[in-house]
XYZ file of C-alpha atoms in Angstrom:
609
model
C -18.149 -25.517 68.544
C -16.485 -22.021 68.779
C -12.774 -22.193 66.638
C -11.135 -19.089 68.977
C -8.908 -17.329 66.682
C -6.069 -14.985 67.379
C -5.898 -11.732 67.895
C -3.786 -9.020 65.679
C -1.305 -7.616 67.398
C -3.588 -4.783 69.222
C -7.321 -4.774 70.108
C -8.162 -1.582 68.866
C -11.615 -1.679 67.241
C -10.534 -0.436 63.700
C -7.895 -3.444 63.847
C -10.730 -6.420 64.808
C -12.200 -8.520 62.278
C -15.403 -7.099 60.137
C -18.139 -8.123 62.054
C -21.030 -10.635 61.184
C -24.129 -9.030 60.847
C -22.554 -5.907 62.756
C -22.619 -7.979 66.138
C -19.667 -6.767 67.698
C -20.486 -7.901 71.418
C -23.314 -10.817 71.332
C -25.619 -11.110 74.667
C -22.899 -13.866 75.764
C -19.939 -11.583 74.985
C -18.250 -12.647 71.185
C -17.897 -10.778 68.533
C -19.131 -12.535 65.634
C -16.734 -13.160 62.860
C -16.410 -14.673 59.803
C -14.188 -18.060 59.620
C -11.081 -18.224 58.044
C -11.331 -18.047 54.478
C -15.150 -17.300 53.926
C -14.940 -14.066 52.301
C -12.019 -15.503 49.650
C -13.175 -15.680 46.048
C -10.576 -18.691 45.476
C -13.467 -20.885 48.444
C -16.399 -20.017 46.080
C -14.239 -21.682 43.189
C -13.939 -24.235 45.272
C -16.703 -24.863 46.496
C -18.316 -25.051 43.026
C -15.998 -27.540 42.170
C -16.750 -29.945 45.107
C -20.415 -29.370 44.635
C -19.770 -30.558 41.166
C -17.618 -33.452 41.947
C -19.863 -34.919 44.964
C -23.153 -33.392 44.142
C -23.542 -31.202 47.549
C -25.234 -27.827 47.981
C -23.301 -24.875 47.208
C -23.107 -23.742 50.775
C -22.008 -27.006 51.979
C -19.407 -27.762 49.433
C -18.121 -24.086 50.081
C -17.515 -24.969 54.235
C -15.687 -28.495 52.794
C -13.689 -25.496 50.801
C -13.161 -23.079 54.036
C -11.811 -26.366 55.943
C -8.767 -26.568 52.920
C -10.433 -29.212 50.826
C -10.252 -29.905 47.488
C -12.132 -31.456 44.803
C -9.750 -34.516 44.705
C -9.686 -34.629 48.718
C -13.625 -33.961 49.293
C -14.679 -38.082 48.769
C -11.850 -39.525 51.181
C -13.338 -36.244 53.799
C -17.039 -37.819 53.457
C -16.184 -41.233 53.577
C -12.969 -42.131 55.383
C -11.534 -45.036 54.844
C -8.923 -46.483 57.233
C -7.006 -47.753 54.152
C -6.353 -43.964 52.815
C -4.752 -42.819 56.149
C -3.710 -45.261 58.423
C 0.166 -44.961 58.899
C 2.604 -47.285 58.277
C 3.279 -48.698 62.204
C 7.277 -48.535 61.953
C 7.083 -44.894 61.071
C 6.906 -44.097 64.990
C 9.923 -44.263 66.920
C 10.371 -47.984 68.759
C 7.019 -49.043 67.159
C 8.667 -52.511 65.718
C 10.830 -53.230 68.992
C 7.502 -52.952 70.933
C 5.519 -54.860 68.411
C 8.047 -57.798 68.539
C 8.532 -57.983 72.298
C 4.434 -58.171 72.330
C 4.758 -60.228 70.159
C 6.934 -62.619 71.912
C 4.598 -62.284 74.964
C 1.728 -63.647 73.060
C 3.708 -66.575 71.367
C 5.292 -67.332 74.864
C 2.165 -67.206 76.283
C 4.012 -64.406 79.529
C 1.895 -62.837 82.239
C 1.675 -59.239 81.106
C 1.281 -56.206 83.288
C -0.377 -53.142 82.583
C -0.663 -49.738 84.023
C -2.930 -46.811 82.873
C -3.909 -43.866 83.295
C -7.613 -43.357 84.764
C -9.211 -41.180 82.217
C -11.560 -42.248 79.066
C -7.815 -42.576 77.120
C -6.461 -44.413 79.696
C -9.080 -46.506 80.330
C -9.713 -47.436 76.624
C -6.046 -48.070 76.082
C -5.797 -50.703 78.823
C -8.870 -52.294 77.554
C -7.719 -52.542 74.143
C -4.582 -54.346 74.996
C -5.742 -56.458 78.148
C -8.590 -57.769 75.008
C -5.818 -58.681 72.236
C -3.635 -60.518 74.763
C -6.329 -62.663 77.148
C -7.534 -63.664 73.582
C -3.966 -65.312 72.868
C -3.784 -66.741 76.097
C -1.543 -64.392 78.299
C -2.358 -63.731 81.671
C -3.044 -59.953 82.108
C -3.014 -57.760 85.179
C -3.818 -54.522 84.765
C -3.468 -51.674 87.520
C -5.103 -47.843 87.193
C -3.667 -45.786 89.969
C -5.772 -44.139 92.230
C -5.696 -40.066 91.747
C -5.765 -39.396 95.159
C -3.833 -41.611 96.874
C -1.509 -42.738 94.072
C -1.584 -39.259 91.571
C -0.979 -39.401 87.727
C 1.272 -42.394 86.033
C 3.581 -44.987 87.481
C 4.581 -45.260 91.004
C 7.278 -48.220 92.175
C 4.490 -49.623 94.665
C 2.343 -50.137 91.613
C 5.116 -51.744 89.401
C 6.569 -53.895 91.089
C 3.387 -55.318 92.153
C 2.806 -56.424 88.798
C 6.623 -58.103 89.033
C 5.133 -60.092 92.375
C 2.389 -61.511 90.476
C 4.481 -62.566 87.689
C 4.498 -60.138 84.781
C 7.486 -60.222 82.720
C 6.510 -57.192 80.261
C 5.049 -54.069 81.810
C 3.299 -52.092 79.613
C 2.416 -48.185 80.566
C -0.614 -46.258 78.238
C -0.871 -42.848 78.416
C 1.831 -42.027 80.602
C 5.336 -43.365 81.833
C 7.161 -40.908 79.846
C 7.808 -38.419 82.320
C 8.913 -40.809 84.514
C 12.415 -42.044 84.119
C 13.530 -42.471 87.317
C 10.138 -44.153 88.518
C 10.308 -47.369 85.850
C 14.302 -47.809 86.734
C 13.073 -49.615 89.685
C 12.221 -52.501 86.982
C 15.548 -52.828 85.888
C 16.409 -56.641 85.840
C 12.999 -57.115 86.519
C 10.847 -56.950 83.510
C 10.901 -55.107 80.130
C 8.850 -52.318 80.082
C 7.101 -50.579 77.163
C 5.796 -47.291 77.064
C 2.696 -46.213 74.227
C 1.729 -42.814 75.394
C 1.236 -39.253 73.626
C 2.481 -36.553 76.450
C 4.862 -34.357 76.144
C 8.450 -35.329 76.721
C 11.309 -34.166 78.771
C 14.874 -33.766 78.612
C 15.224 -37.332 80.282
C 13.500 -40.395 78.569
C 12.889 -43.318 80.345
C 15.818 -45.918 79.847
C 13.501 -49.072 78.738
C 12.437 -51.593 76.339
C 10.741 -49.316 73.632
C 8.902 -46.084 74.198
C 6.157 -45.483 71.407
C 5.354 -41.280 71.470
C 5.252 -39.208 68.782
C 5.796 -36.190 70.906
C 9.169 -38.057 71.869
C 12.690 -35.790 70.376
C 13.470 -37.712 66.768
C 10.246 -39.391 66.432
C 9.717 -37.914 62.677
C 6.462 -40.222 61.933
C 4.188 -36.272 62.494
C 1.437 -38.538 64.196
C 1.574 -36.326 67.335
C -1.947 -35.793 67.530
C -3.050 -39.152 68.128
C -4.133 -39.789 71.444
C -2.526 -43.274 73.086
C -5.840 -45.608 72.406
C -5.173 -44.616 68.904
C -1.751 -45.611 69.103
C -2.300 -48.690 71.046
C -4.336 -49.483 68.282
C -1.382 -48.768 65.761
C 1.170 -51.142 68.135
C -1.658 -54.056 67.906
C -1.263 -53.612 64.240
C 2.613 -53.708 64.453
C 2.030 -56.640 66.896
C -0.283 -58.422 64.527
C 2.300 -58.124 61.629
C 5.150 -59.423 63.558
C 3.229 -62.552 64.606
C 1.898 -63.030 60.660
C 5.588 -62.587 59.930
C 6.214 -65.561 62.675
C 3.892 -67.925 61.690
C 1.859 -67.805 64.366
C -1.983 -67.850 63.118
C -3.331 -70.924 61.778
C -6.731 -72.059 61.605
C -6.864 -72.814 64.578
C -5.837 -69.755 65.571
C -7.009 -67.260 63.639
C -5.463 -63.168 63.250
C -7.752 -60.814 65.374
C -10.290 -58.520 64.507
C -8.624 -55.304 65.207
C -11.847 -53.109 63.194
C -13.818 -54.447 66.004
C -11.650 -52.202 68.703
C -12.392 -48.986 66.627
C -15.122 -48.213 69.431
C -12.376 -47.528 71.847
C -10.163 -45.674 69.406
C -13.005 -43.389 68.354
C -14.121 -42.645 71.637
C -10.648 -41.689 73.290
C -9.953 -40.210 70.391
C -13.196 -37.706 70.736
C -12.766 -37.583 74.743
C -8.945 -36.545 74.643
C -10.332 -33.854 72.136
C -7.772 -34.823 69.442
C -8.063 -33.067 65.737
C -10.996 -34.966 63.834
C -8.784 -34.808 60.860
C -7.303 -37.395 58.182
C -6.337 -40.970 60.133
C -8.106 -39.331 63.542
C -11.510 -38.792 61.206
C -10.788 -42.182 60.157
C -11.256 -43.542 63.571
C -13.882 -41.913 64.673
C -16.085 -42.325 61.428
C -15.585 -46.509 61.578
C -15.212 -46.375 65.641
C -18.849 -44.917 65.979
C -20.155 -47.322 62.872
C -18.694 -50.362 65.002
C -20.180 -48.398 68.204
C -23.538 -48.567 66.743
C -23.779 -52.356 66.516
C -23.702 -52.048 70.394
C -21.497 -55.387 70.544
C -19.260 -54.526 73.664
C -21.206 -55.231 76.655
C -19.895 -52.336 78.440
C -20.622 -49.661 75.829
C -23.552 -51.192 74.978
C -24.652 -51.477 78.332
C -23.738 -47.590 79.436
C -25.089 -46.153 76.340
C -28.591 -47.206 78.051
C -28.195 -46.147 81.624
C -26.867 -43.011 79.946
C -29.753 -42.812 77.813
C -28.245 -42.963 74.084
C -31.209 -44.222 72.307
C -30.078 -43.181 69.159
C -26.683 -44.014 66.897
C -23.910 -42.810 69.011
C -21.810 -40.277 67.514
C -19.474 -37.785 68.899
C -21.519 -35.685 71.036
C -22.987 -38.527 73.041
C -19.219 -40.164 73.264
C -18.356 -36.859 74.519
C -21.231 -35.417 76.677
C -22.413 -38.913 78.207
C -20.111 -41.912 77.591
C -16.928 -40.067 78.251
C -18.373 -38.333 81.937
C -19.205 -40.627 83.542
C -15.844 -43.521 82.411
C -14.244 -40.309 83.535
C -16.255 -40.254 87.162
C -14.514 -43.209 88.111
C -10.985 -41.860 88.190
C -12.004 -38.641 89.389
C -14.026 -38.983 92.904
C -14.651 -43.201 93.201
C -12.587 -46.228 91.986
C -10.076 -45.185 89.541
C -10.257 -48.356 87.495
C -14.081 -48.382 87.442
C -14.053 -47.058 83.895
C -11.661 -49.751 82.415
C -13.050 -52.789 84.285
C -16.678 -51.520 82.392
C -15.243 -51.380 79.184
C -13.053 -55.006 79.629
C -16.545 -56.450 81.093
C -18.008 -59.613 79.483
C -21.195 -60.309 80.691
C -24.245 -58.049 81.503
C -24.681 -58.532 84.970
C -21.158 -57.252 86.119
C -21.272 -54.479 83.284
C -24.805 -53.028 84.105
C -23.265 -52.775 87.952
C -20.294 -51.245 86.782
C -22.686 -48.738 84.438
C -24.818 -47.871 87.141
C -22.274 -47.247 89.414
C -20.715 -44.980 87.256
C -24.246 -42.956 86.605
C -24.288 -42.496 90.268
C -20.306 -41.381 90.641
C -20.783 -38.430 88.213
C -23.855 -37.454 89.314
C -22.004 -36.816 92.881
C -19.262 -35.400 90.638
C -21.755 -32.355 88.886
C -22.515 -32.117 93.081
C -18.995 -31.990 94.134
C -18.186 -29.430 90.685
C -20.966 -27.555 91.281
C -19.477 -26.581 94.879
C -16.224 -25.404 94.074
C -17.228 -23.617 91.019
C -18.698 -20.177 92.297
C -15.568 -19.756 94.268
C -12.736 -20.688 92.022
C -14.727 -18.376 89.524
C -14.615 -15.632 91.431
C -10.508 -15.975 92.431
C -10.238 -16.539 88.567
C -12.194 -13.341 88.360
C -9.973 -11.177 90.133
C -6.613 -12.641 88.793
C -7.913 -11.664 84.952
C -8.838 -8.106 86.192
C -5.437 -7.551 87.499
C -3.901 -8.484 84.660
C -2.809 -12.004 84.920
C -2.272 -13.642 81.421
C -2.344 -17.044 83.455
C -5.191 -17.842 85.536
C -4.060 -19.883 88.571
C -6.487 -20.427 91.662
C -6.290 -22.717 94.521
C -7.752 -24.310 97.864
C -7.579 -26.263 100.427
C -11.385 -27.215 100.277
C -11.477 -28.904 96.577
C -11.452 -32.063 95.436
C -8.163 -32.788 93.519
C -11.067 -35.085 90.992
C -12.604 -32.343 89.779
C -10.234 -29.544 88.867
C -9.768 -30.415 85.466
C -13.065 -29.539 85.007
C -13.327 -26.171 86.871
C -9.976 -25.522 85.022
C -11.724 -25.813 81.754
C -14.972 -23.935 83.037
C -12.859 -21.055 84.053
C -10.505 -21.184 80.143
C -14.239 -21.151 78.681
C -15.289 -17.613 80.860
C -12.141 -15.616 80.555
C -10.422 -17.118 77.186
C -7.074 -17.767 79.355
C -4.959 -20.393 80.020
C -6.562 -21.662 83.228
C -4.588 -23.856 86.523
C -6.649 -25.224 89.174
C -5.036 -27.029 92.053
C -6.157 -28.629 95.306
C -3.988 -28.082 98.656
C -3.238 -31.382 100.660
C -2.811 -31.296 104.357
C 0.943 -31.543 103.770
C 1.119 -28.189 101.640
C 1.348 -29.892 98.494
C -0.821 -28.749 95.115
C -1.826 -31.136 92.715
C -3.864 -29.636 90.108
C -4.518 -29.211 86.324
C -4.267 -26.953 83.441
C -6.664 -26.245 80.209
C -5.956 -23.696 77.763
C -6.917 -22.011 74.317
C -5.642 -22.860 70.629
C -2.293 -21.614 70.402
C -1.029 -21.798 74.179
C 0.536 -25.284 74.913
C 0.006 -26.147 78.759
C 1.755 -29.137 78.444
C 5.231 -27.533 77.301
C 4.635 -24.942 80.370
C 4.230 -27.083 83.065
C 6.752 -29.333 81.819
C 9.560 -26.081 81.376
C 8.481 -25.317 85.165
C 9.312 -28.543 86.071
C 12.585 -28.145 84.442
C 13.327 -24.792 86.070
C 12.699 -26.181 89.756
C 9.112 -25.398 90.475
C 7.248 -28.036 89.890
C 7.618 -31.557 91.798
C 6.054 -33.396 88.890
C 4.215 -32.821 85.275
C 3.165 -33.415 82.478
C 0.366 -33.053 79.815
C 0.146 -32.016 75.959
C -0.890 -28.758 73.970
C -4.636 -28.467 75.719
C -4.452 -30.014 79.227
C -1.692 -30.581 81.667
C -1.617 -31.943 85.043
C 1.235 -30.803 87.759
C 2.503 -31.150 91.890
C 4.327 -28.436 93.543
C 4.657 -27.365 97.137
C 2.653 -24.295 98.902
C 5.810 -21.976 98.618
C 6.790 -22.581 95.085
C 3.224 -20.969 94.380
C 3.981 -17.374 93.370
C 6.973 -18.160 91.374
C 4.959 -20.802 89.807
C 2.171 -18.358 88.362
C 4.758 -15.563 87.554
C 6.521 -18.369 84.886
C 3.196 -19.033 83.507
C 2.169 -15.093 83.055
C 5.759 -14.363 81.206
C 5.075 -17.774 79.712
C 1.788 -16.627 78.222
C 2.129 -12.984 78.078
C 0.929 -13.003 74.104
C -2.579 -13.997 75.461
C -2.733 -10.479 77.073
C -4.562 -9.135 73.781
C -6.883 -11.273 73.272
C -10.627 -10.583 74.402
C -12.505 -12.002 77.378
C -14.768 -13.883 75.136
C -13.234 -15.518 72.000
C -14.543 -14.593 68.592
C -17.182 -16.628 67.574
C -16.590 -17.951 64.067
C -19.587 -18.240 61.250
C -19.523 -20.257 58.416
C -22.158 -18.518 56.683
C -25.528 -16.635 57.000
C -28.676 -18.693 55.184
C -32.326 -16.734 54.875
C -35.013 -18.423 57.100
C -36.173 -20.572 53.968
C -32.598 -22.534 54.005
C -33.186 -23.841 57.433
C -34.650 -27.403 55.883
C -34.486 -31.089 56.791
C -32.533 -31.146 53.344
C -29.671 -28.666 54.078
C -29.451 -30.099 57.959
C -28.813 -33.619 56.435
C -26.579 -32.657 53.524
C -24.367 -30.526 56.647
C -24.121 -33.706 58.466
C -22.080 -35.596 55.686
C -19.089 -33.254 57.218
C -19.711 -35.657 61.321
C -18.092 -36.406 62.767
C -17.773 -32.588 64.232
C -15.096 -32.046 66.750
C -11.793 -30.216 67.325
C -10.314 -29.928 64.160
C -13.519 -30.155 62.275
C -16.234 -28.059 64.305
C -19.715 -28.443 63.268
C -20.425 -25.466 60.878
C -21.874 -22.384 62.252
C -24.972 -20.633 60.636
C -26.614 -17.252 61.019
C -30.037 -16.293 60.316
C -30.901 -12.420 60.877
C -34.317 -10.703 61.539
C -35.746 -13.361 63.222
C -38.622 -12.962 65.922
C -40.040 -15.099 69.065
C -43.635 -16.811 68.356
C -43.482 -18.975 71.188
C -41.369 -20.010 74.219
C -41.344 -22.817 76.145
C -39.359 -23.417 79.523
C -38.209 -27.230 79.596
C -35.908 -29.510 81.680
C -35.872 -29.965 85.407
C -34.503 -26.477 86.760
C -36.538 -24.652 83.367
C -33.062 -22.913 81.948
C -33.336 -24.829 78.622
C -36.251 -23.583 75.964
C -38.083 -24.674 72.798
C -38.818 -21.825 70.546
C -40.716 -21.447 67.271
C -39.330 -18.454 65.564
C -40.951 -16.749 62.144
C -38.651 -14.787 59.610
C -38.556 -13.392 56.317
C -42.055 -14.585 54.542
C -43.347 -16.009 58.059
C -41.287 -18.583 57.578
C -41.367 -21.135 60.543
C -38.251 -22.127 62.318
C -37.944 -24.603 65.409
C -35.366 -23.736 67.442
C -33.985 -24.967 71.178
C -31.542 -23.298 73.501
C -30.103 -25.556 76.428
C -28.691 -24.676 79.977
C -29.378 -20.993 79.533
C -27.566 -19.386 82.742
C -27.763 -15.963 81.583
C -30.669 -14.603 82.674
C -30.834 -11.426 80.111
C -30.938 -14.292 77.236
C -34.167 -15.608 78.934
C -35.659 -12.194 79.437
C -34.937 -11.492 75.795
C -36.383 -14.239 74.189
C -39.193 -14.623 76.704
C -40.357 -10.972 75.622
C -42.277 -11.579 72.228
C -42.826 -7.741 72.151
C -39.108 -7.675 71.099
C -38.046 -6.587 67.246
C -36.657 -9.200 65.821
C -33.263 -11.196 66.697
C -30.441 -12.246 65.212
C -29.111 -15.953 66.084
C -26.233 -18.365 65.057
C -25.979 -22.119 65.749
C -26.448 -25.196 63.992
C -28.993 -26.697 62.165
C -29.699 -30.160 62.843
C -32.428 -33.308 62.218
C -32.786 -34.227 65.745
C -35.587 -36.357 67.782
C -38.052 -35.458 70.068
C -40.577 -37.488 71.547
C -40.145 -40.040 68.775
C -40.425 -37.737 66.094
C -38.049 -36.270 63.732
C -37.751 -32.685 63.475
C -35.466 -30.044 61.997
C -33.826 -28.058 64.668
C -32.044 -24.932 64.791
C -29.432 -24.965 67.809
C -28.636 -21.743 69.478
C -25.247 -21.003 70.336
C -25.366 -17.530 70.637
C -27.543 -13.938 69.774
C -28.087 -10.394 69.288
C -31.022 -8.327 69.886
């Protein structure tokens, strides 16, 4: 992954970062640079010392150093154990009035309603709970509103719906905190509990508990959790408070909460949290428990999706967490939950297969859209706009999320796309670079008038406003973000270190995967090798736009190497052209499979001729 870094305060060439290799504009656009902390004599110390201390290569003990580890800190990094980071629950704000009215539910035996939101967080979140309560005998109902007709987070329809059929407690995961005047209509009704991780505003929800880190004087610092994750904390805190009741016995035995670490680690690598400390934690147990394939759902999307081999983050993120996602976005919004809460194969390969189709009509339905909110995106950056904001009356409101991010990957902005209804109304979403937080901004707008509803956190936001409030709305967000107006159209592109063509081994590749599980927070190390030349090229896939490569370098050394979905057709002309001189490439080095072999495989990310 690409860590975008700031910019100094002007872009002037003599002010930019030393270039790797001298590439100062790659054939995709960065500027190579070195990452944070590389080219510091105190990371070589370092570095030797964790080599020492865990017997690693030089080179990979030296990232471990760039990433602010130490020689004491290096052994909980490889092997995380939940023990050495998991929070005490009652740290977070409300987290012990929530546990105990759970916990009263279960011991009571209520009828429990649940809302959620309908993405891979949402969907895991509502899973999680819906399992630890059935299993204790409460009736659950759980309800994922429909994006289209029913938009982001509660609605009174919805809630007091799950009053009619009974519920006592309503629970809301990932969202209900920006809507106080929505779960009023509960009052004398039900308790309601809120466990969500979006940004606040001035007016919290009066209810029961509300669990959010990102809540004002919630000092437990676990705001980058996503809500699965802290559903998972509350079932702790639930757990505790019925040990502290007497409740288990032999015959009824405490849970086993590691066996919900699946869902934890894949929210937690879909909602693109930090893979740092407890969040590594997750993740690095989540995909272990994710492996044994023991949830029928998982188990049973993992092979329509193809995942033959252990799943790890790029699978959950790439093809587990599309196509959960599909539902919400263009089908049935609670597709993705009732798959993951499934208990028997017939109903979950249905549900699977279903959801294979869905976002393969969603690529369709992206695909459409894209070329023309590009080009509106396109014209807004060349005129200056720090805030990229594009709209229409022909998209679907599923799929702007994604064009939002496809746009904040081409221009390096903070990017808005929203979807006109027939009423004049915009619902749309926001994605944006490290150091911009959409959330905040949409939820300020809000706050100043022009914005019906939002909400969101740091990297993604989601927000409702009417036709006329559209021009005021993008000139907040352009003051809002007017630091961004330095920074390049394509971010830097960070390496972690240059290694001759001989270092590209099986041995190296294997020792660099001790630092998975990669993600925000902890991106998978970036290597260069220079003076490298095309032996062969191969065209593969369906439209012929990803290639195999063998490369040869310094002492003929050979190198396999694969570049997918190349869209850039000067890329393919370049390394099609085995007149060329020789190349320079970064990526990452990998032990992948191919047609039931293992091979050593140098990724391309990105290179210079």
């Amino acid at each position: 992954m690409i860590l975008e870094e700031k910019l100094p305060d002007t872009a002037e060439e003599n002010t930019l970062p030393e270039p790797v290799l001298g590439v100062t504009e790659s054939l995709l656009g960065h500027r190579w640079v070195w990452r944070s902390g590389a080219d510091d004599p105190a990371t070589l110390r370092l570095g030797s010392a964790i080599a020492q201390s865990c017997g690693l290569p030089e080179i990979v003990a030296r990232i471990m150093a760039m990433r602010g580890l130490k020689a004491e800190t290096a052994s909980a990094f490889i092997e995380p154990r939940l023990r050495t980071f998991l929070p005490d629950p009652s740290c977070l704000k409300d987290m012990d009035v929530a546990a105990a009215r759970l916990a009263k539910a279960v011991q009571n035996h209520e009828t429990v309603g649940i809302l959620g939101d309908y993405d891979v967080d949402g969907a895991c979140s509502s899973a999680l709970l819906t399992e630890y309560l059935r299993q204790f005998g409460c009736v659950v109902y759980t309800h994922i509103p429909d994006r289209m007709k029913e938009g982001y987070g509660p609605n009174e329809q919805a809630l007091l719906g799950l009053v009619e059929r009974g519920a006592s407690l309503v629970v809301c995961l990932d969202c209900g905190t920006a809507a106080a005047s929505i779960l009023s209509c509960l009052k004398q009704k039900a308790d309601v509990v809120v466990i969500d991780h979006h940004k606040a505003e001035l007016s919290l929800p009066d209810i029961h508990a509300l669990v959010n880190p990102n809540q004002p004087d919630c000092a437990s610092g676990l705001n980058h959790l996503c809500a699965a994750a802290l559903t998972f904390v509350t079932l702790i805190a639930t757990t505790r408070a019925l040990r502290r009741n007497g409740y288990f016995s032999e015959d009824q035995p405490e849970p086993d909460l590691l066996a919900c670490l699946d869902l934890v680690a894949l929210a937690t690598i879909c909602d693109v949290m930090p893979l740092q400390d407890i969040n590594r934690a997750f993740v690095h147990q989540g995909l272990r428990v994710m492996g044994k394939r023991q949830r029928v759902g998982l188990r049973t999307l993992m092979d329509v999706a193809s995942v033959v081999e252990k799943p790890n983050a790029f699978s959950c993120g790439f093809a587990l967490g599309p196509r959960i996602n599909a539902g919400g976005r263009i089908a049935e919004s609670d597709l993705g939950f009732k798959l993951l809460a499934a208990e028997d194969d017939f109903s979950a390969r249905q549900m699977a297969e279903r959801l294979n189709d869905v976002n393969r009509k969603r690529r369709d339905v992206e695909a459409d859209i894209l070329d023309a909110a590009m080009e509106q995106a396109r014209l807004q950056f060349e005129t200056g706009n720090t805030a990229l904001l594009v709209t229409s009356q022909d998209w679907h409101a599923g799929v702007v999320g994604i064009v939002a991010s496809r746009i904040k990957d081409e221009f390096n902005r903070p990017s808005f796309v929203a979807s006109e209804d027939e009423h004049g109304k915009l619902k749309g979403s926001g994605r944006s670079i490290p150091g911009f937080d959409v959330g905040a901004a949409v939820i300020a707008a809000k706050e100043h008038g022009l914005l019906i509803a939002a909400g969101g956190h740091a990297a993604a936001c989601g927000f409702t406003l009417a036709r006329e409030d559209l021009p005021a709305f993008h000139a907040f967000l352009n003051e809002r973000f007017e630091a961004v107006r330095v920074y390049p159209k394509k971010p830097f592109l960070s390496v972690d270190a240059i290694i001759p063509p001989s270092a590209a081994t099986s041995d190296l590749a294997k020792s660099l995967g001790v630092l998975a599980p990669f993600g925000q927070g902890n991106e998978e190390p970036v290597l260069a090798i220079a003076d490298v030349k095309v032996d062969r090229f191969f065209r593969i896939g369906a439209n012929k736009r990803s290639i195999r490569l063998t490369l040869s370098g310094e002492g003929n050394r050979k190198i396999n190497a694969v570049m997918f979905n190349v869209k850039n057709d000067t890329i393919l002309d370049t390394l099609e052209n085995l007149s060329r001189p020789t190349l320079n490439i970064v990526g990452w080095l990998r032990v992948d499979t191919w047609q039931g072999r293992e091979n050593t495989t140098f990724f391309i990310r990105d290179l210079s001729a």
